[in-house]
Amino acid sequence: MSRFLRSALGVVCQSCDGHNPPLSVRCSACGAALHTPSSARGVADASRASPPSTFPPGLKPSSRTPAPVAGHAPATVPAQPPPSQTPAPASGPRYGLTVVAGKAKGARYRLPATGATIGRTRAAILLPEDPHVSPHHATLLVRDGVLSIRDEASASGVYVSIAAPEALAPGTLFCAGEHLFRYAGPVAAPVPTPGRPVSYGAPLPSGQALFLVEEILAGGRAGRAVTTGGPLLTIGRANCDLSFPQDESMAARHCELSPQQGSAQLRDLSGGQGTFIRIPPQTERPLRVGDRIRLGLHVIQVEPPA
């Protein structure tokens, strides 16, 4: 650059970007030393050799964090928001389970807030020594603080204790003690065929419908059966319509059935030992504290939530 141009052009301060008269030695705004003509080439050469360590106000380096500018506070990089986190599952009551009968008797479990699965091999709660329990037998669910159980199409079924009289549809299975029963429903009276003799038998009860209850043996075979037209059919260990004196888990008068219009009422009389009905497969039944569940040879009681 010629001396004429240097004497005619003003000098820009590299520290504060201020404009100064031609040939000024120091900046009139910030007092910083200005480059002299003799050192201008050296500064230009140095700037080509390495990038400047300071930047004029309003400019930013190519890196993410700006370098400090002389006379100015360092720029603050805004903190990055933390990565979104998966929300924790909603907390809920954590019910307890206690095994009161079976090989796992005495075992206790604390359910997660959403429930758990029960089975022989593919479940959170395992009953591996019970041959009547399916690999994934049932699922316990907790929704809105209510515990319920669902039968996962198990081979032996899920049975739930009853606290009040329960209506049984024909074909319903229920348990008392170690025995399984089926309410077969009303028995239709034979209709005589005109012109043919009627088979000899005891007279039919006048004005009363007959209904049938049968015992179900292991493997699904039918055992003892009782057909009655009376108002009640009793099951227990002694002096009942169906008596099982060898079953110590059965009360003396364990339960009774009374026929209704197309169904029967089942009432528990066991005093806490429990009468259980089978819930339909793939359906859910709500449970309350103190209810008992029968899965195979195991009986599990629901404990209060923590």
Short mmCIF file of C-alpha atoms in Angstrom, two decimals:
data_model
loop_
_atom_site.label_atom_id
_atom_site.label_comp_id
_atom_site.label_asym_id
_atom_site.label_seq_id
_atom_site.Cartn_x
_atom_site.Cartn_y
_atom_site.Cartn_z
CA MET A 1 0.00 0.00 0.00
CA SER A 2 1.42 3.44 -0.95
CA ARG A 3 2.14 6.07 1.68
CA PHE A 4 -0.43 8.34 0.01
CA LEU A 5 -3.22 5.85 0.61
CA ARG A 6 -2.09 5.25 4.20
CA SER A 7 -2.14 8.98 4.85
CA ALA A 8 -5.62 9.32 3.37
CA LEU A 9 -7.35 6.29 4.89
CA GLY A 10 -8.37 6.01 8.52
CA VAL A 11 -7.18 3.20 10.80
CA VAL A 12 -9.62 0.64 12.25
CA CYS A 13 -8.78 -0.68 15.74
CA GLN A 14 -8.65 -4.46 15.81
CA SER A 15 -9.59 -4.49 19.50
CA CYS A 16 -12.77 -2.43 19.58
CA ASP A 17 -13.46 -1.96 15.87
CA GLY A 18 -13.25 1.82 16.39
CA HIS A 19 -12.34 4.21 13.55
CA ASN A 20 -9.23 6.42 14.01
CA PRO A 21 -7.63 9.24 11.94
CA PRO A 22 -5.00 8.26 9.38
CA LEU A 23 -1.54 7.27 10.73
CA SER A 24 -2.82 7.06 14.35
CA VAL A 25 -0.60 5.09 16.74
CA ARG A 26 -3.15 4.37 19.48
CA CYS A 27 -6.93 3.94 19.35
CA SER A 28 -8.81 7.01 20.52
CA ALA A 29 -11.66 4.82 21.83
CA CYS A 30 -9.95 2.03 23.79
CA GLY A 31 -6.28 3.10 23.87
CA ALA A 32 -5.02 -0.09 22.25
CA ALA A 33 -1.88 0.13 20.07
CA LEU A 34 -2.61 0.34 16.37
CA HIS A 35 -0.54 -1.48 13.76
CA THR A 36 2.14 0.68 12.23
CA PRO A 37 2.86 0.51 8.51
CA SER A 38 6.13 -1.30 9.20
CA SER A 39 4.43 -4.03 11.16
CA ALA A 40 1.35 -4.35 8.94
CA ARG A 41 3.03 -6.97 6.75
CA GLY A 42 4.17 -8.96 9.75
CA VAL A 43 0.68 -8.96 11.19
CA ALA A 44 -0.78 -10.04 7.86
CA ASP A 45 1.77 -12.84 7.64
CA ALA A 46 1.01 -13.93 11.19
CA SER A 47 -2.73 -13.93 10.48
CA ARG A 48 -2.12 -16.25 7.54
CA ALA A 49 0.03 -18.54 9.66
CA SER A 50 -2.47 -19.02 12.51
CA PRO A 51 -6.05 -17.86 13.12
CA PRO A 52 -6.51 -14.89 15.44
CA SER A 53 -7.21 -15.66 19.05
CA THR A 54 -9.70 -12.80 19.36
CA PHE A 55 -12.69 -11.77 17.32
CA PRO A 56 -14.33 -8.37 16.84
CA PRO A 57 -17.68 -7.86 18.54
CA GLY A 58 -20.58 -9.43 16.68
CA LEU A 59 -18.48 -12.15 15.02
CA LYS A 60 -18.18 -15.77 16.11
CA PRO A 61 -15.54 -18.38 15.35
CA SER A 62 -16.44 -21.44 13.37
CA SER A 63 -16.19 -23.64 16.48
CA ARG A 64 -19.22 -24.15 18.69
CA THR A 65 -17.81 -22.24 21.67
CA PRO A 66 -16.87 -18.61 20.81
CA ALA A 67 -13.42 -17.35 21.80
CA PRO A 68 -13.25 -14.47 24.27
CA VAL A 69 -13.06 -10.95 22.86
CA ALA A 70 -10.75 -8.39 24.43
CA GLY A 71 -12.73 -6.04 26.62
CA HIS A 72 -15.85 -8.20 26.61
CA ALA A 73 -17.08 -11.00 28.89
CA PRO A 74 -16.99 -14.50 27.38
CA ALA A 75 -20.23 -15.58 25.75
CA THR A 76 -22.29 -18.04 27.77
CA VAL A 77 -23.31 -21.19 25.93
CA PRO A 78 -26.88 -22.02 26.92
CA ALA A 79 -27.12 -25.34 28.68
CA GLN A 80 -28.56 -28.11 26.51
CA PRO A 81 -31.80 -29.54 27.85
CA PRO A 82 -31.37 -33.05 29.23
CA PRO A 83 -32.41 -35.83 26.86
CA SER A 84 -36.00 -36.87 27.23
CA GLN A 85 -36.40 -39.69 29.69
CA THR A 86 -38.97 -42.44 29.63
CA PRO A 87 -41.51 -41.55 32.32
CA ALA A 88 -41.53 -43.88 35.27
CA PRO A 89 -44.61 -46.11 35.51
CA ALA A 90 -47.37 -44.72 37.62
CA SER A 91 -47.16 -45.83 41.17
CA GLY A 92 -49.99 -47.89 42.55
CA PRO A 93 -50.82 -50.24 45.38
CA ARG A 94 -48.49 -53.22 45.66
CA TYR A 95 -50.62 -56.16 46.73
CA GLY A 96 -49.11 -59.15 48.48
CA LEU A 97 -49.65 -62.86 47.91
CA THR A 98 -49.23 -65.72 50.40
CA VAL A 99 -49.30 -69.39 49.40
CA VAL A 100 -51.50 -71.12 51.99
CA ALA A 101 -51.66 -74.62 50.43
CA GLY A 102 -49.47 -76.66 48.11
CA LYS A 103 -45.77 -77.50 47.93
CA ALA A 104 -44.88 -73.80 47.95
CA LYS A 105 -46.86 -73.22 51.16
CA GLY A 106 -45.49 -70.29 53.13
CA ALA A 107 -44.01 -68.45 50.13
CA ARG A 108 -44.83 -64.75 50.02
CA TYR A 109 -44.69 -62.34 47.10
CA ARG A 110 -45.02 -58.57 46.69
CA LEU A 111 -46.65 -57.78 43.36
CA PRO A 112 -45.30 -54.99 41.14
CA ALA A 113 -47.57 -51.98 40.69
CA THR A 114 -48.91 -53.35 37.39
CA GLY A 115 -49.29 -57.04 38.35
CA ALA A 116 -47.49 -60.29 37.49
CA THR A 117 -47.85 -63.64 35.74
CA ILE A 118 -48.19 -67.06 37.39
CA GLY A 119 -47.28 -70.41 35.85
CA ARG A 120 -45.07 -73.46 35.92
CA THR A 121 -42.26 -72.36 33.55
CA ARG A 122 -43.05 -69.07 31.75
CA ALA A 123 -44.11 -66.65 34.46
CA ALA A 124 -42.81 -64.26 37.09
CA ILE A 125 -44.26 -66.38 39.93
CA LEU A 126 -43.33 -70.02 39.34
CA LEU A 127 -44.98 -73.16 40.69
CA PRO A 128 -42.67 -75.68 38.99
CA GLU A 129 -43.63 -78.76 41.04
CA ASP A 130 -47.38 -78.60 40.39
CA PRO A 131 -48.31 -80.86 37.44
CA HIS A 132 -51.73 -79.23 37.17
CA VAL A 133 -50.33 -75.74 36.49
CA SER A 134 -49.82 -74.66 32.87
CA PRO A 135 -46.57 -72.94 31.75
CA HIS A 136 -48.35 -69.55 31.75
CA HIS A 137 -51.42 -70.26 33.83
CA ALA A 138 -52.82 -66.86 34.82
CA THR A 139 -52.11 -63.14 34.90
CA LEU A 140 -52.66 -60.79 37.83
CA LEU A 141 -53.42 -57.22 36.75
CA VAL A 142 -53.70 -53.95 38.69
CA ARG A 143 -55.74 -51.17 37.06
CA ASP A 144 -56.82 -48.03 38.90
CA GLY A 145 -55.84 -49.67 42.17
CA VAL A 146 -58.05 -52.74 41.57
CA LEU A 147 -56.49 -56.21 41.45
CA SER A 148 -57.96 -58.80 39.09
CA ILE A 149 -56.96 -62.19 37.69
CA ARG A 150 -57.27 -63.59 34.17
CA ASP A 151 -57.18 -67.26 33.18
CA GLU A 152 -54.78 -67.62 30.24
CA ALA A 153 -56.67 -70.60 28.76
CA SER A 154 -55.01 -72.95 31.27
CA ALA A 155 -55.71 -76.68 31.21
CA SER A 156 -56.88 -76.94 34.83
CA GLY A 157 -58.47 -73.51 35.19
CA VAL A 158 -58.39 -70.68 37.73
CA TYR A 159 -60.70 -70.90 40.75
CA VAL A 160 -61.61 -67.97 42.99
CA SER A 161 -63.16 -68.17 46.45
CA ILE A 162 -66.66 -66.81 46.96
CA ALA A 163 -67.66 -64.58 49.87
CA ALA A 164 -71.39 -64.37 49.07
CA PRO A 165 -73.90 -66.68 47.37
CA GLU A 166 -72.98 -67.08 43.72
CA ALA A 167 -75.21 -68.07 40.80
CA LEU A 168 -73.98 -71.10 38.87
CA ALA A 169 -74.91 -71.65 35.25
CA PRO A 170 -75.22 -75.26 34.07
CA GLY A 171 -71.76 -76.68 33.41
CA THR A 172 -69.94 -74.50 35.97
CA LEU A 173 -67.09 -76.14 37.89
CA PHE A 174 -66.44 -75.49 41.57
CA CYS A 175 -64.08 -76.78 44.28
CA ALA A 176 -64.63 -77.80 47.91
CA GLY A 177 -61.68 -79.17 49.83
CA GLU A 178 -59.63 -81.38 47.52
CA HIS A 179 -62.61 -82.26 45.33
CA LEU A 180 -63.88 -80.81 42.07
CA PHE A 181 -67.58 -80.73 41.13
CA ARG A 182 -69.73 -79.72 38.19
CA TYR A 183 -73.22 -78.31 38.40
CA ALA A 184 -74.91 -80.09 35.47
CA GLY A 185 -78.16 -78.16 35.74
CA PRO A 186 -81.77 -79.30 35.70
CA VAL A 187 -82.63 -82.82 34.65
CA ALA A 188 -85.51 -83.08 32.24
CA ALA A 189 -88.19 -85.65 33.10
CA PRO A 190 -88.65 -88.35 30.48
CA VAL A 191 -91.60 -87.87 28.18
CA PRO A 192 -93.61 -91.11 27.82
CA THR A 193 -94.27 -92.30 24.31
CA PRO A 194 -97.94 -93.06 23.63
CA GLY A 195 -98.57 -96.77 23.22
CA ARG A 196 -95.29 -97.85 24.84
CA PRO A 197 -94.72 -98.89 28.45
CA VAL A 198 -93.06 -96.48 30.88
CA SER A 199 -89.86 -97.64 32.53
CA TYR A 200 -90.37 -98.55 36.15
CA GLY A 201 -88.85 -96.19 38.76
CA ALA A 202 -89.46 -94.15 41.86
CA PRO A 203 -92.17 -91.53 41.54
CA LEU A 204 -91.03 -88.10 40.43
CA PRO A 205 -91.19 -85.34 43.07
CA SER A 206 -94.44 -83.47 42.65
CA GLY A 207 -93.99 -79.85 41.62
CA GLN A 208 -90.20 -79.91 42.03
CA ALA A 209 -87.49 -79.76 39.40
CA LEU A 210 -84.58 -82.19 39.48
CA PHE A 211 -80.99 -80.98 39.23
CA LEU A 212 -77.70 -82.82 39.03
CA VAL A 213 -74.28 -82.32 40.67
CA GLU A 214 -71.41 -84.65 39.82
CA GLU A 215 -67.87 -85.14 41.05
CA ILE A 216 -65.08 -84.71 38.47
CA LEU A 217 -62.09 -87.03 38.82
CA ALA A 218 -58.52 -86.38 37.68
CA GLY A 219 -58.37 -86.36 33.90
CA GLY A 220 -61.93 -85.06 33.50
CA ARG A 221 -63.83 -88.30 34.19
CA ALA A 222 -67.14 -88.21 36.05
CA GLY A 223 -67.30 -89.73 39.52
CA ARG A 224 -70.13 -89.77 42.04
CA ALA A 225 -73.27 -87.88 41.13
CA VAL A 226 -76.39 -86.78 42.99
CA THR A 227 -79.71 -85.93 41.43
CA THR A 228 -82.21 -84.31 43.74
CA GLY A 229 -85.46 -82.45 43.63
CA GLY A 230 -85.06 -81.07 47.13
CA PRO A 231 -84.50 -77.41 47.95
CA LEU A 232 -80.86 -77.95 48.97
CA LEU A 233 -77.92 -80.18 48.08
CA THR A 234 -75.13 -80.25 50.65
CA ILE A 235 -71.45 -81.16 50.30
CA GLY A 236 -69.13 -81.81 53.23
CA ARG A 237 -67.18 -84.34 55.24
CA ALA A 238 -70.11 -85.96 57.04
CA ASN A 239 -73.91 -86.23 56.93
CA CYS A 240 -74.27 -84.47 53.57
CA ASP A 241 -75.69 -85.42 50.18
CA LEU A 242 -72.11 -85.75 48.97
CA SER A 243 -69.86 -86.71 51.93
CA PHE A 244 -66.07 -87.15 51.85
CA PRO A 245 -64.92 -88.21 55.34
CA GLN A 246 -61.29 -88.68 54.25
CA ASP A 247 -60.87 -85.09 53.03
CA GLU A 248 -59.44 -83.20 56.02
CA SER A 249 -59.41 -79.93 54.08
CA MET A 250 -63.21 -80.03 53.85
CA ALA A 251 -65.50 -78.74 56.59
CA ALA A 252 -68.20 -80.97 58.07
CA ARG A 253 -70.78 -79.01 56.07
CA HIS A 254 -68.68 -77.21 53.50
CA CYS A 255 -71.15 -75.74 51.00
CA GLU A 256 -74.69 -76.07 49.70
CA LEU A 257 -76.55 -75.54 46.44
CA SER A 258 -80.14 -74.43 46.02
CA PRO A 259 -81.83 -74.62 42.60
CA GLN A 260 -83.05 -71.43 40.97
CA GLN A 261 -84.74 -70.67 37.70
CA GLY A 262 -82.25 -72.18 35.23
CA SER A 263 -79.34 -71.95 37.66
CA ALA A 264 -78.34 -72.71 41.23
CA GLN A 265 -77.10 -70.64 44.15
CA LEU A 266 -73.81 -71.82 45.66
CA ARG A 267 -73.20 -70.81 49.29
CA ASP A 268 -69.94 -71.27 51.22
CA LEU A 269 -70.33 -72.68 54.75
CA SER A 270 -66.71 -73.69 55.36
CA GLY A 271 -65.86 -71.01 57.91
CA GLY A 272 -62.79 -69.73 56.04
CA GLN A 273 -61.54 -72.86 54.28
CA GLY A 274 -63.08 -71.64 51.05
CA THR A 275 -65.39 -72.73 48.26
CA PHE A 276 -64.05 -71.86 44.80
CA ILE A 277 -65.68 -71.41 41.39
CA ARG A 278 -63.87 -71.57 38.07
CA ILE A 279 -63.73 -68.34 36.07
CA PRO A 280 -64.22 -68.56 32.28
CA PRO A 281 -60.99 -68.67 30.21
CA GLN A 282 -59.60 -65.34 28.98
CA THR A 283 -61.87 -63.36 31.29
CA GLU A 284 -60.91 -61.18 34.25
CA ARG A 285 -62.37 -61.36 37.74
CA PRO A 286 -61.75 -58.63 40.35
CA LEU A 287 -60.13 -59.70 43.61
CA ARG A 288 -60.36 -58.26 47.12
CA VAL A 289 -58.05 -58.50 50.09
CA GLY A 290 -58.60 -61.89 51.73
CA ASP A 291 -59.78 -63.61 48.53
CA ARG A 292 -58.14 -66.91 47.68
CA ILE A 293 -57.09 -68.26 44.30
CA ARG A 294 -56.74 -71.93 43.47
CA LEU A 295 -54.25 -72.89 40.74
CA GLY A 296 -53.77 -76.64 40.50
CA LEU A 297 -52.89 -77.92 43.97
CA HIS A 298 -51.91 -74.47 45.25
CA VAL A 299 -54.10 -71.97 47.09
CA ILE A 300 -52.92 -68.35 47.19
CA GLN A 301 -54.40 -65.60 49.38
CA VAL A 302 -54.47 -61.90 48.49
CA GLU A 303 -52.82 -59.70 51.13
CA PRO A 304 -53.38 -55.94 51.74
CA PRO A 305 -51.40 -53.56 49.51
CA ALA A 306 -48.24 -51.98 50.89
#
